[in-house]
XYZ file of N, CA and C in Angstrom:
303
model
N 107.680 108.846 95.097
C 106.394 109.231 95.152
C 105.342 108.143 95.568
N 104.589 108.532 96.788
C 103.664 107.587 97.248
C 102.508 107.635 96.403
N 101.483 106.673 96.686
C 100.166 106.792 95.927
C 99.442 108.165 96.225
N 99.500 108.335 97.743
C 98.788 109.610 98.186
C 99.337 110.813 97.685
N 100.738 110.892 97.335
C 101.294 111.886 96.804
C 100.912 112.155 95.425
N 100.728 110.843 94.671
C 100.347 110.920 93.400
C 98.783 111.514 93.098
N 98.114 110.975 94.130
C 96.635 111.440 94.108
C 96.488 113.090 94.257
N 97.287 113.566 95.225
C 97.507 115.002 95.640
C 97.880 115.727 94.294
N 98.947 115.430 93.786
C 99.383 116.033 92.380
C 98.452 116.080 91.476
N 97.852 114.975 91.250
C 96.691 114.918 90.132
C 95.661 115.973 90.665
N 95.394 115.914 91.813
C 94.250 116.748 92.158
C 94.529 118.200 92.027
N 95.705 118.658 92.154
C 96.197 119.867 91.966
C 96.364 120.232 90.471
N 96.775 119.059 89.650
C 96.756 119.534 88.246
C 95.547 119.440 87.664
N 94.418 118.734 88.046
C 93.099 118.779 87.463
C 92.059 119.203 88.509
N 92.029 120.521 88.928
C 91.195 120.997 89.914
C 89.637 120.717 89.588
N 89.273 120.420 88.329
C 87.980 120.230 87.983
C 87.388 118.784 88.524
N 88.367 118.197 88.814
C 87.903 116.545 89.238
C 87.766 116.487 90.683
N 87.175 115.753 91.126
C 86.992 115.436 92.664
C 87.998 114.538 92.990
N 88.700 114.819 94.336
C 89.704 114.072 94.770
C 89.209 112.565 94.900
N 88.013 112.313 95.203
C 87.504 110.963 95.521
C 87.667 110.160 94.241
N 87.146 111.049 93.189
C 87.199 110.399 91.688
C 88.635 110.140 91.215
N 89.625 110.834 91.500
C 90.972 110.682 91.224
C 91.601 109.400 92.004
N 91.145 109.384 93.254
C 91.357 108.191 94.038
C 91.029 106.901 93.457
N 89.830 106.871 92.905
C 89.272 105.734 92.429
C 90.072 105.231 91.207
N 90.158 106.282 90.273
C 90.905 106.024 88.991
C 92.455 105.518 89.357
N 92.956 106.034 90.205
C 94.621 105.647 90.602
C 94.315 104.229 90.985
N 93.452 104.028 92.138
C 93.305 102.649 92.593
C 92.845 101.435 91.416
N 92.028 102.007 90.544
C 91.502 101.091 89.616
C 92.680 100.766 88.592
N 93.645 101.769 88.374
C 94.592 101.427 87.344
C 95.685 100.603 87.905
N 95.964 100.764 89.276
C 96.985 100.143 89.945
C 96.340 98.464 90.103
N 95.138 98.401 90.367
C 94.387 97.151 90.748
C 94.507 96.362 89.346
N 94.192 97.041 88.311
C 94.061 96.329 87.006
C 95.517 95.942 86.810
N 96.454 96.667 86.859
C 97.866 96.187 86.614
C 98.319 94.939 87.482
N 98.070 94.910 88.790
C 98.162 93.894 89.580
C 97.395 92.618 89.207
N 96.328 92.822 88.727
C 95.426 91.676 88.314
C 96.023 91.008 86.818
N 96.271 92.113 86.048
C 96.946 91.357 85.056
C 98.156 90.762 85.125
N 99.023 91.049 86.033
C 100.332 90.444 86.375
C 100.019 89.090 87.094
N 99.095 88.970 87.831
C 98.479 87.803 88.531
C 98.137 86.748 87.578
N 97.521 87.325 86.462
C 97.110 86.301 85.319
C 98.051 86.041 84.455
N 99.411 86.628 84.563
C 100.386 86.197 83.682
C 100.441 87.052 82.573
N 99.956 88.160 82.626
C 99.746 89.144 81.282
C 100.925 90.233 81.562
N 101.368 90.769 80.437
C 102.188 91.975 80.347
C 101.391 93.151 80.246
N 101.904 94.180 80.838
C 101.237 95.361 80.993
C 102.117 96.315 80.303
N 101.784 97.036 79.129
C 102.870 98.038 78.532
C 102.039 99.586 78.531
N 102.833 100.483 79.136
C 102.470 101.867 79.233
C 103.388 102.321 78.160
N 102.915 102.966 77.084
C 103.793 103.524 76.004
C 104.514 104.833 76.538
N 106.000 104.797 76.327
C 106.572 106.005 76.795
C 107.256 105.920 78.207
N 106.464 104.992 78.979
C 106.838 104.780 80.478
C 107.565 103.468 80.540
N 106.945 102.274 80.296
C 107.467 101.084 80.537
C 106.611 99.823 80.393
N 106.964 98.687 80.612
C 106.295 97.527 80.716
C 106.578 96.863 81.976
N 105.292 96.276 82.470
C 105.354 95.361 83.825
C 105.027 94.028 83.135
N 106.023 93.055 83.673
C 105.704 91.506 83.302
C 106.295 90.641 84.378
N 105.494 89.594 84.276
C 105.904 88.407 85.295
C 107.073 87.882 84.834
N 108.127 87.583 85.777
C 109.063 86.815 85.365
C 109.314 85.447 86.332
N 109.645 84.482 85.880
C 109.837 83.067 86.502
C 111.124 83.152 87.361
N 111.080 82.697 88.511
C 112.241 82.737 89.130
C 112.572 81.105 89.607
N 113.585 80.503 89.312
C 113.536 79.112 89.418
C 113.815 78.660 90.943
N 113.540 77.570 91.281
C 113.658 77.055 92.621
C 115.036 76.961 92.992
N 115.522 77.287 94.119
C 117.114 77.481 94.689
C 117.193 77.088 96.067
N 118.347 77.190 96.616
C 118.601 76.963 97.912
C 119.149 78.291 98.443
N 118.323 78.627 99.584
C 118.746 79.961 100.129
C 119.058 79.687 101.579
N 119.507 80.605 102.442
C 119.858 80.587 103.774
C 119.016 81.394 104.498
N 118.831 80.959 105.576
C 117.819 81.700 106.756
C 118.867 82.777 107.404
N 118.732 84.056 107.272
C 119.938 85.044 107.599
C 120.110 84.912 109.240
N 119.112 84.668 110.024
C 119.152 84.721 111.545
C 120.123 83.346 112.055
N 119.650 82.232 111.436
C 120.489 81.031 111.756
C 121.513 80.528 110.824
N 121.477 80.815 109.708
C 122.330 80.359 108.708
C 122.034 78.881 108.140
N 120.868 78.369 108.502
C 120.340 77.185 107.977
C 120.100 77.303 106.553
N 120.399 76.192 105.795
C 119.950 75.992 104.409
C 118.409 75.793 104.311
N 117.681 76.713 103.431
C 116.220 76.498 103.312
C 116.169 76.522 101.759
N 115.093 75.499 101.359
C 114.821 75.402 99.819
C 113.844 76.573 99.664
N 114.055 77.296 98.432
C 113.142 78.450 98.036
C 112.456 77.915 96.793
N 111.162 77.858 96.880
C 110.286 77.185 95.723
C 110.680 78.224 94.449
N 110.177 77.530 93.355
C 110.096 78.428 92.203
C 108.800 79.332 92.374
N 109.126 80.763 91.831
C 107.920 81.567 91.908
C 107.877 82.553 90.826
N 106.797 83.283 90.553
C 106.805 84.288 89.674
C 106.694 85.763 90.312
N 107.694 86.613 89.847
C 107.822 87.968 90.374
C 107.462 89.033 89.447
N 107.011 90.106 89.879
C 106.788 91.279 88.907
C 108.249 91.949 88.520
N 108.222 92.332 87.290
C 109.525 92.773 86.662
C 108.959 94.200 85.938
N 109.820 95.298 86.111
C 109.450 96.512 85.339
C 110.735 96.609 84.317
N 110.260 96.796 83.074
C 111.315 97.055 81.926
C 110.910 98.450 81.718
N 111.932 99.649 81.820
C 111.644 100.842 81.495
C 111.702 100.964 80.113
N 110.782 102.057 79.609
C 110.524 102.488 78.404
C 111.749 103.397 77.955
N 111.793 103.619 76.716
C 113.079 104.554 75.965
C 112.665 105.795 76.395
N 111.341 106.365 76.412
C 111.201 107.852 76.694
C 111.369 108.125 78.157
N 111.022 107.227 78.812
C 111.417 107.593 80.377
C 112.941 107.536 80.645
N 113.482 106.547 80.027
C 114.953 106.322 80.329
C 115.685 107.569 79.788
N 115.332 108.044 78.722
C 115.861 109.475 78.120
C 115.657 110.433 78.957
N 114.494 110.652 79.446
C 113.952 111.711 80.237
C 114.723 111.816 81.741
N 114.903 110.604 82.319
C 115.802 110.392 83.647
C 117.152 110.705 83.154
N 117.718 110.239 82.064
C 119.173 110.542 81.690
C 119.467 111.889 81.300
N 118.394 112.587 80.804
C 118.704 113.973 80.510
C 118.659 114.867 81.747
N 117.780 114.497 82.881
C 117.749 115.182 83.935
C 119.017 115.010 84.759
N 119.506 113.920 84.719
C 120.937 113.566 85.369
C 122.003 114.326 84.758
N 121.991 114.350 83.426
C 123.114 114.986 82.674
C 123.168 116.460 83.010
N 121.946 116.943 82.945
C 121.735 118.477 83.213
C 122.138 118.811 84.597
N 122.085 117.910 85.483
C 122.265 118.150 86.782
C 123.854 118.257 87.291
N 124.645 117.152 86.192
C 126.000 117.058 86.328
C 126.686 118.352 85.779
N 126.132 119.062 84.599
C 126.577 120.222 84.158
C 125.980 121.597 84.721
N 125.247 121.321 85.744
C 124.812 122.428 86.607
C 123.755 123.495 85.629
N 122.992 122.793 84.784
C 122.051 123.573 84.095
C 120.643 123.718 84.701
């Protein structure tokens, strides 16, 4: 689902809200999650999961085009840890698909 699809679904689910207000809300939530991760903070959404920054150590990589060895600096990357409720919902959907329900 893309951001615009999310906004469209929310607009359909909450017709009393203006689409531009839903856009502002969605953008504000995503912007704040990004800002928190940039500060090194953890963002937890109960029942959904947690976003947290993870440190990746410096390493040696390869240029895929030339095969040359290139140093890759240490960096911080966003990581998502799925919550228990979301994992169970996804697994329930997959298991029901396998049984044909």
